[in-house]
mmCIF file of C-alpha atoms (C1' of nucleotides) in Angstrom:
data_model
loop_
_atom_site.group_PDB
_atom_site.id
_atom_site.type_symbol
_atom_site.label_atom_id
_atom_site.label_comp_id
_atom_site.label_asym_id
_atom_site.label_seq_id
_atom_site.Cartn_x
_atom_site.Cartn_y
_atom_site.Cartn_z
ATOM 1 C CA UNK A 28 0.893 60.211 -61.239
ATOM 2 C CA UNK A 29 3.110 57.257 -60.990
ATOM 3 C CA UNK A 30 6.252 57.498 -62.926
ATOM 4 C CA UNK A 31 9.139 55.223 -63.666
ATOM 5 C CA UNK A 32 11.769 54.716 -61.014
ATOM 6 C CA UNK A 33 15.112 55.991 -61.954
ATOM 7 C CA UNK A 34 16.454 54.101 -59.898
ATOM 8 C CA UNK A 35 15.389 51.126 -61.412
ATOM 9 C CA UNK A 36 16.210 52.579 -65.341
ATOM 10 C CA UNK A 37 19.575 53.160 -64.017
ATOM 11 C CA UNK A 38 20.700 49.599 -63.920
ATOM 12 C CA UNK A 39 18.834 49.445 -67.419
ATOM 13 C CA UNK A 40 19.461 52.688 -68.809
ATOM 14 C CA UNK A 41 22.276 51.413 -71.135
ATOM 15 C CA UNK A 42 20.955 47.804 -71.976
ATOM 16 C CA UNK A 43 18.102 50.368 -73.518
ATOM 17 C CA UNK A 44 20.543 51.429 -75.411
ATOM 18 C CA UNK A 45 22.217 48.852 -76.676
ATOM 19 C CA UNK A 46 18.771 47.203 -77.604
ATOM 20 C CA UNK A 47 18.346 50.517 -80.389
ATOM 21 C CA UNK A 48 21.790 50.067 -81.446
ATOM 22 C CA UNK A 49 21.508 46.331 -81.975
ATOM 23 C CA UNK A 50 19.087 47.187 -84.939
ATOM 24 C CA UNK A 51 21.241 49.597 -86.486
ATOM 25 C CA UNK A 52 23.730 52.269 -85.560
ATOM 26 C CA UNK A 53 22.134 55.328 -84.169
ATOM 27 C CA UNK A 54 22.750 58.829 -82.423
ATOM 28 C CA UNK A 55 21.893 60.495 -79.101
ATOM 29 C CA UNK A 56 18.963 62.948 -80.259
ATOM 30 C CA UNK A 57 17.425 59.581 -82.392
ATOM 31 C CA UNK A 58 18.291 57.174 -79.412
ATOM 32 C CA UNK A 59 16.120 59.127 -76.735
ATOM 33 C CA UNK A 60 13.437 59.835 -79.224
ATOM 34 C CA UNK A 61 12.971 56.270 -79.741
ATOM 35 C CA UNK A 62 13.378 55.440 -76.273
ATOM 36 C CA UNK A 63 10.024 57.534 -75.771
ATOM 37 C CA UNK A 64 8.393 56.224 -78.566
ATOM 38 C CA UNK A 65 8.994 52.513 -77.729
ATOM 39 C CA UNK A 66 7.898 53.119 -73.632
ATOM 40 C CA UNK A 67 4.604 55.415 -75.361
ATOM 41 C CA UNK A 68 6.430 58.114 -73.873
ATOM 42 C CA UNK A 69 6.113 56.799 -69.933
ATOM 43 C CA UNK A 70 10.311 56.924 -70.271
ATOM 44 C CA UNK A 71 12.029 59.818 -71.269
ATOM 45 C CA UNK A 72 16.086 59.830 -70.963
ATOM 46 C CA UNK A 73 17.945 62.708 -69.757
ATOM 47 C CA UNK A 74 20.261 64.099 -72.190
ATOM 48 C CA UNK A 75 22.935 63.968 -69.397
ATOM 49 C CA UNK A 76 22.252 60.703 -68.844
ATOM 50 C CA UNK A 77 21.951 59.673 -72.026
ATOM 51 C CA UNK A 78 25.124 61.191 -73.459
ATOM 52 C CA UNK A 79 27.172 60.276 -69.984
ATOM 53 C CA UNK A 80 25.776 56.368 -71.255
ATOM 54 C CA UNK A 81 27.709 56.576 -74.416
ATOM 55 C CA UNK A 82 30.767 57.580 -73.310
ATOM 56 C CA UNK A 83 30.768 55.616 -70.622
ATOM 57 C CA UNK A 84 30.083 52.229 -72.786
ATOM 58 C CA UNK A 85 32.435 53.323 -75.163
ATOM 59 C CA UNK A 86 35.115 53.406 -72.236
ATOM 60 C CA UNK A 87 34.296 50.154 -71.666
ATOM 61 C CA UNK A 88 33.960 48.520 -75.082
ATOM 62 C CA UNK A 89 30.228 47.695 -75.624
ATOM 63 C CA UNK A 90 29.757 50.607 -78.385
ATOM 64 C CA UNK A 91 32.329 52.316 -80.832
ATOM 65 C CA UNK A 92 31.865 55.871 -81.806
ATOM 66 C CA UNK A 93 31.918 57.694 -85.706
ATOM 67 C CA UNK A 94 31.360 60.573 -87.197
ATOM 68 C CA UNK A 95 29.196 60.174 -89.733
ATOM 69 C CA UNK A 96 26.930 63.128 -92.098
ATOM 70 C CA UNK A 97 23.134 63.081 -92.264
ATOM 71 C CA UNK A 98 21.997 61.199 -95.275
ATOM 72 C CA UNK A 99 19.181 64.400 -95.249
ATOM 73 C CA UNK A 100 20.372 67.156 -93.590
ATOM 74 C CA UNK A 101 24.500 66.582 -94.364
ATOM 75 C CA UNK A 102 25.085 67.780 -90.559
ATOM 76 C CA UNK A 103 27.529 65.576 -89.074
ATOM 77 C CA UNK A 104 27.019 63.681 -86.114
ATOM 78 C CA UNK A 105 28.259 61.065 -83.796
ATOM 79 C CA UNK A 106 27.198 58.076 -84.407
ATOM 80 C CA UNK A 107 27.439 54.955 -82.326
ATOM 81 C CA UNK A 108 27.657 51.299 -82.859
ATOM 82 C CA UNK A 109 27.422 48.308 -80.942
ATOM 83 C CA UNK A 110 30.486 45.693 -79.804
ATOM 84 C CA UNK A 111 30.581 42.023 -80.319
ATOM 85 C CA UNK A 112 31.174 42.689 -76.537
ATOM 86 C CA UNK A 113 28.621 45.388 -76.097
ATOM 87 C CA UNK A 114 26.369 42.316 -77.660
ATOM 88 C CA UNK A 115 27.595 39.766 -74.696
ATOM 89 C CA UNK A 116 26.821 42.510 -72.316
ATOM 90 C CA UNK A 117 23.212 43.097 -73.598
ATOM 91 C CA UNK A 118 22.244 39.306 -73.431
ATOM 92 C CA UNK A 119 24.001 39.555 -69.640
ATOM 93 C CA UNK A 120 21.711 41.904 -68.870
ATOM 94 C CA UNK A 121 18.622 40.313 -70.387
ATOM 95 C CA UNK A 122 19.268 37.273 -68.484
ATOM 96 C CA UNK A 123 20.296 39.009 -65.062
ATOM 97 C CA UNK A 124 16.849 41.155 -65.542
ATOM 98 C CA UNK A 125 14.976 37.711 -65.400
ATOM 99 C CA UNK A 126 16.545 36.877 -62.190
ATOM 100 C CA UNK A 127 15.809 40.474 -60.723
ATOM 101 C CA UNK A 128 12.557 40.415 -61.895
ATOM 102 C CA UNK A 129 11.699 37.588 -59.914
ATOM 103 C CA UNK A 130 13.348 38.256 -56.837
ATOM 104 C CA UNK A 131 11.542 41.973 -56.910
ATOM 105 C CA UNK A 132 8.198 40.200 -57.230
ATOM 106 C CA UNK A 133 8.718 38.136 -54.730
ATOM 107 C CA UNK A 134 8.405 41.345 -52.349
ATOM 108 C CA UNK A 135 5.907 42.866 -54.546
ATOM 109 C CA UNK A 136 2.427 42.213 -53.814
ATOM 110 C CA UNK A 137 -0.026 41.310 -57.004
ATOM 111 C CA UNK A 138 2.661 39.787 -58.874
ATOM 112 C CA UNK A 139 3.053 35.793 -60.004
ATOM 113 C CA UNK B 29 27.380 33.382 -62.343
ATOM 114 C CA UNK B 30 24.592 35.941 -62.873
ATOM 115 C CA UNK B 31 24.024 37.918 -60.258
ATOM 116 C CA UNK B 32 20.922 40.319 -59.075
ATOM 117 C CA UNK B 33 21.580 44.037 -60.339
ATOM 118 C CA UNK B 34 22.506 46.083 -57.323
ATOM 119 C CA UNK B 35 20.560 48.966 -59.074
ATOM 120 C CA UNK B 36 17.423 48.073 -59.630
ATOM 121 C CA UNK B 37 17.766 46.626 -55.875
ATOM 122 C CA UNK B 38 18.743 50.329 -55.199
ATOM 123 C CA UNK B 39 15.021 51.296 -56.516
ATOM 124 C CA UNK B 40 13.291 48.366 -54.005
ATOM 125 C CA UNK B 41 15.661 47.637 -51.045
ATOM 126 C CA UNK B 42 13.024 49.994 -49.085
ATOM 127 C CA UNK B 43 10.179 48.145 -50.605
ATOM 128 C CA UNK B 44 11.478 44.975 -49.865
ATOM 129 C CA UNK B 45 12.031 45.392 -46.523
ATOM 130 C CA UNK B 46 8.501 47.538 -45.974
ATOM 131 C CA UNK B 47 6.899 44.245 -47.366
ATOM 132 C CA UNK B 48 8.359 42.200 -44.382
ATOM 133 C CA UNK B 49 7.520 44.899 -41.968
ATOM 134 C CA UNK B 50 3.975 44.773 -43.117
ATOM 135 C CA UNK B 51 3.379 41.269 -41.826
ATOM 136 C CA UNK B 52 5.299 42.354 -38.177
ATOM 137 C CA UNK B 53 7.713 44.698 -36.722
ATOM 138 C CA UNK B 54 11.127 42.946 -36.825
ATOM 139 C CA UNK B 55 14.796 44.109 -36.658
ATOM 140 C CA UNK B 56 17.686 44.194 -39.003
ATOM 141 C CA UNK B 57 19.461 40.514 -38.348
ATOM 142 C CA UNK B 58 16.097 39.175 -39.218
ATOM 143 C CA UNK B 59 14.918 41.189 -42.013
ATOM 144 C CA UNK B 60 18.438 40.446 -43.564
ATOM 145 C CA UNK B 61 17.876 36.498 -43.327
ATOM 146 C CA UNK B 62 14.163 36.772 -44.159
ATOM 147 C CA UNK B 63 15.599 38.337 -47.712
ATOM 148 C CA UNK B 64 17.815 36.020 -48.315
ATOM 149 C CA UNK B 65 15.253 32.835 -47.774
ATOM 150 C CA UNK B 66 12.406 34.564 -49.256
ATOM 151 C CA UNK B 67 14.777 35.215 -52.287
ATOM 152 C CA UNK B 68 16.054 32.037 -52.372
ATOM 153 C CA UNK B 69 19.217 33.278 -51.439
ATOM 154 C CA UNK B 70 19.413 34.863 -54.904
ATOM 155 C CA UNK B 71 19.615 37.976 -52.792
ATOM 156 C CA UNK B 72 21.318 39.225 -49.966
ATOM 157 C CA UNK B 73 21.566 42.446 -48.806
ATOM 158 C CA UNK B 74 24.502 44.353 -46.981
ATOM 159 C CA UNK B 75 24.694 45.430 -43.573
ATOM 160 C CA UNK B 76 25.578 48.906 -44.043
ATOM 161 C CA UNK B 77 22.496 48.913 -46.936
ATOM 162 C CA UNK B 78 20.146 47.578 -44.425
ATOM 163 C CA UNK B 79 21.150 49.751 -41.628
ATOM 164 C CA UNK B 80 21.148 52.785 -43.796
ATOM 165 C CA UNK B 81 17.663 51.886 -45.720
ATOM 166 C CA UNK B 82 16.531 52.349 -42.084
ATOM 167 C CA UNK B 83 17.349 55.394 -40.945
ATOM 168 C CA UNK B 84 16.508 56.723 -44.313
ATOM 169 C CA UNK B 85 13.053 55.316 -43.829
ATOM 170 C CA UNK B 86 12.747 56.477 -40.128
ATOM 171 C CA UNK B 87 13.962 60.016 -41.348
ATOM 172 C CA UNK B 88 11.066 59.532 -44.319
ATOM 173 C CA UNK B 89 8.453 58.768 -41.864
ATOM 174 C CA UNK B 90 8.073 55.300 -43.365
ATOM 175 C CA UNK B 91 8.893 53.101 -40.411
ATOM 176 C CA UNK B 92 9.308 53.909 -36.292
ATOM 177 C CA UNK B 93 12.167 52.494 -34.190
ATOM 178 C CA UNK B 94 11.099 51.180 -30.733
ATOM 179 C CA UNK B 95 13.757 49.120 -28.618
ATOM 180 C CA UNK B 96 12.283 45.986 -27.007
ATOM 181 C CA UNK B 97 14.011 42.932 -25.295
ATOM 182 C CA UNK B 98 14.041 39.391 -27.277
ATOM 183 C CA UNK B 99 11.608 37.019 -25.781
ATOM 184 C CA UNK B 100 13.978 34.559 -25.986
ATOM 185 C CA UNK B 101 17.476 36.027 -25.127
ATOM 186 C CA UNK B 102 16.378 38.799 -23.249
ATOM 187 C CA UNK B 103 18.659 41.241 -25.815
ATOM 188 C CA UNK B 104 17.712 44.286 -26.067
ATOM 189 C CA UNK B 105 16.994 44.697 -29.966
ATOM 190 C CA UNK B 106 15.951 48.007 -32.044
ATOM 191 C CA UNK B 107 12.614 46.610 -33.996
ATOM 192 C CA UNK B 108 10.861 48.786 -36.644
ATOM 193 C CA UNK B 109 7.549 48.657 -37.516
ATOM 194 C CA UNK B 110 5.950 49.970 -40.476
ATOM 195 C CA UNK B 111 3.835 53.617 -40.124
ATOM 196 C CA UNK B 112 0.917 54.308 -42.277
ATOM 197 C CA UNK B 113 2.751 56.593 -44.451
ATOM 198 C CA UNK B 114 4.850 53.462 -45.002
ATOM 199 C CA UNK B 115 2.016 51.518 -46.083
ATOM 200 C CA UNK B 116 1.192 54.137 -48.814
ATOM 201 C CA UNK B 117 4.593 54.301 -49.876
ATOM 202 C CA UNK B 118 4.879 50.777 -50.015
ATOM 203 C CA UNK B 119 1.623 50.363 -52.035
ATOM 204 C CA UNK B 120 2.949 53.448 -54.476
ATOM 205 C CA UNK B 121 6.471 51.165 -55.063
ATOM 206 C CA UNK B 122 3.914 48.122 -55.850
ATOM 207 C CA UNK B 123 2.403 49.928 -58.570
ATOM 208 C CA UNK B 124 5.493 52.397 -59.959
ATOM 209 C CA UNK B 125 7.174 48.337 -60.371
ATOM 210 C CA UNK B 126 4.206 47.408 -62.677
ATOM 211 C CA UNK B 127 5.071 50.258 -64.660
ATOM 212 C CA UNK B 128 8.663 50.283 -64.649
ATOM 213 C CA UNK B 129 8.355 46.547 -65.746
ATOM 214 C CA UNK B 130 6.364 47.106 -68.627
ATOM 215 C CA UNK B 131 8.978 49.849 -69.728
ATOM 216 C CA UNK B 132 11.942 47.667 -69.249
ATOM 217 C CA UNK B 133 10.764 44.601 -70.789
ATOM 218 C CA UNK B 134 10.223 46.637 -74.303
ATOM 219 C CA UNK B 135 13.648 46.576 -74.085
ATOM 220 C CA UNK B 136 14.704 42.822 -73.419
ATOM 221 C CA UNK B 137 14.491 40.307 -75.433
ATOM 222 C CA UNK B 138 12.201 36.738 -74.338
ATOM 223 C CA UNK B 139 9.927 38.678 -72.810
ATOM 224 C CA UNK B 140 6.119 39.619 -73.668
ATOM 225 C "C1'" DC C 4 41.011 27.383 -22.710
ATOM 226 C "C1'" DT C 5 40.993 29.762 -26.680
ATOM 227 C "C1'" DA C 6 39.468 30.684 -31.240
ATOM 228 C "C1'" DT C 7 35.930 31.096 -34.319
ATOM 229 C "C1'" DC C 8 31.176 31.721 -35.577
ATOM 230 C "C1'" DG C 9 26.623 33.783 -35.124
ATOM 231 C "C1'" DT C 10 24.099 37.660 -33.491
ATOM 232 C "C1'" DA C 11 23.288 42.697 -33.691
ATOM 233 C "C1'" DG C 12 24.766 46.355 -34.906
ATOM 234 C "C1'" DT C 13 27.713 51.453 -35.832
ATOM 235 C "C1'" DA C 14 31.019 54.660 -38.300
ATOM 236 C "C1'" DC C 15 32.991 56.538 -42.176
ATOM 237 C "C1'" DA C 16 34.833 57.214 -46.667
ATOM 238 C "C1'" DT C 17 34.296 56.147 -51.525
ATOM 239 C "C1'" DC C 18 32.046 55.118 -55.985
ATOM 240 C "C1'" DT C 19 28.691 55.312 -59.609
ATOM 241 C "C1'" DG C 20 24.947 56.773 -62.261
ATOM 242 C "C1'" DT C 21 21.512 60.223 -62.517
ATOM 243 C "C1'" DC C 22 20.015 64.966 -62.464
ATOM 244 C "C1'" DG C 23 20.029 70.039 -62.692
ATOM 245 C "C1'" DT C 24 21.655 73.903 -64.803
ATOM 246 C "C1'" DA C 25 23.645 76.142 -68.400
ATOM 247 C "C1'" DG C 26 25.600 77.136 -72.669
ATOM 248 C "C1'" DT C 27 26.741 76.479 -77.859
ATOM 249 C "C1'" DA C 28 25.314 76.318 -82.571
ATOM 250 C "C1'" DA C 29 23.101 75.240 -86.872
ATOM 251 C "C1'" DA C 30 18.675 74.289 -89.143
ATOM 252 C "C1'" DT C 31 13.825 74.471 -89.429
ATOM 253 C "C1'" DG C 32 9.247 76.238 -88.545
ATOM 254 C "C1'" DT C 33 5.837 80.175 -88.080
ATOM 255 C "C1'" DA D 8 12.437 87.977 -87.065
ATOM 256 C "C1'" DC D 9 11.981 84.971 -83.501
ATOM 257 C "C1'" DA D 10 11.052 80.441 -81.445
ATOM 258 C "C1'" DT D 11 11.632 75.749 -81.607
ATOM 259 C "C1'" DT D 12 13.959 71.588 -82.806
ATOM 260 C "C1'" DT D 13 18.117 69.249 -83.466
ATOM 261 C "C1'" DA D 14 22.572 67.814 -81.539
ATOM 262 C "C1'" DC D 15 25.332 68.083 -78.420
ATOM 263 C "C1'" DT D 16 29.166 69.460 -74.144
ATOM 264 C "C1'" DA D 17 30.640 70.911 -69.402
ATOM 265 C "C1'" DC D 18 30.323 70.790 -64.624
ATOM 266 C "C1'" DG D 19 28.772 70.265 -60.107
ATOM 267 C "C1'" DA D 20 25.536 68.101 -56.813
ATOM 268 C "C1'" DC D 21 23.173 64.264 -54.871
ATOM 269 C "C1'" DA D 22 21.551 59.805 -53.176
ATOM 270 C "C1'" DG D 23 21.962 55.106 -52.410
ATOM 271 C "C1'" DA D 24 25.051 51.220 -52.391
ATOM 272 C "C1'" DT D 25 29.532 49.457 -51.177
ATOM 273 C "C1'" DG D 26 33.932 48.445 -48.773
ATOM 274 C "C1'" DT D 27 36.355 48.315 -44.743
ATOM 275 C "C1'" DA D 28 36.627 48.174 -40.136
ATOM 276 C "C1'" DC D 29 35.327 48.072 -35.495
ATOM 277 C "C1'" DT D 30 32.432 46.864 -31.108
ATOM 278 C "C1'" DA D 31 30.353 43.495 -28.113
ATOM 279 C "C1'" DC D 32 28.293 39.404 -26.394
ATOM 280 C "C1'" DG D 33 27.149 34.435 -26.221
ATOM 281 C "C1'" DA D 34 27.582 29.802 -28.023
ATOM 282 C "C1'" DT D 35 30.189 26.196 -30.019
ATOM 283 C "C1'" DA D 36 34.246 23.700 -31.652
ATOM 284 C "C1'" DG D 37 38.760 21.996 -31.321
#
DNA sequence: CTATCGTAGTACATCTGTCGTAGTAAATGT
DNA sequence: ACATTTACTACGACAGATGTACTACGATAG
């Protein structure tokens, strides 16, 4: 079985991210059960990874944390929105993915 | 300026440079300019990446050292060429990209 | 005649993001 | 009642990329 190249989601591991939380603020358990649900489950986040994501965008200003209580449930939880720089950094990274892309297939055989 | 992510490059330096060494053996100086031209000079890679993609490859079974003089200079040169187990590996990191693309772009805007 | 550039590397320490393992705790399902 | 799902946190390990620096030789420029 082929599977996805972490090494490749790590450079896109957060722009994930911030693509869900562009829509609407969101948590970590909803986050990585989307992210399998939008890749039909060939991508599944680490917890670790995904958790170590947040704080590390929130360090550097592209998401803002709050607590916030289940509409349902009433648990609280920490929820997470996106910056107007976290926004700048997204469309970076959409643009610099375009680049990559093509540069990768170049090396790639059966691509363009 | 936009620059090439350095880790999704992480997941394909070794496939980049397999790709070169499937057409001939060649050595490091060379494989380093042929990435930069065949990229367009969107991408160049580092020495000490280069260097250490190939030992990690050697070590891997991927590719096999062999020291031979340039025809030209007479230089004594360490060329690599590419083993069979190489090939595979290289044909595995064609189709894992595929894959990995398709995930990715879900995520990023302008595309599909 | 000397300095810089191109060629062809090697050595080593550091950084970053991911991963593995483990543990907590409340709520929900069976 | 016990297992699973939900919702995290802590910590250490690892691998690949990076920065810095150094060697060595020949060609070319000033």
């Amino acid at each position: 079985m082929i599977e996805i190249s972490s090494d490749v989601i790590r450079g896109y591991n957060d722009t994930m991210i911030l693509h869900l939380l562009l829509k609407q603020p969101s948590y970590g358990y909803e986050i990585s059960k989307q992210i399998k649900t939008l890749s039909d489950g060939k991508y599944v986040i680490k917890e670790t990874t995904l958790y170590s994501a947040f704080s590390r965008m929130e360090k550097n200003g592209y998401i803002e944390s709050f607590e916030s209580e289940a509409s349902d449930t009433g648990k609280k939880r920490t929820y997470y929105r996106i910056t107007e720089e976290g926004i700048r950094y997204y469309e970076n990274k959409c643009e610099e993915w375009k680049l990559t892309k093509e540069v990768v297939e170049k090396f790639v055989t059966g691509e363009r």
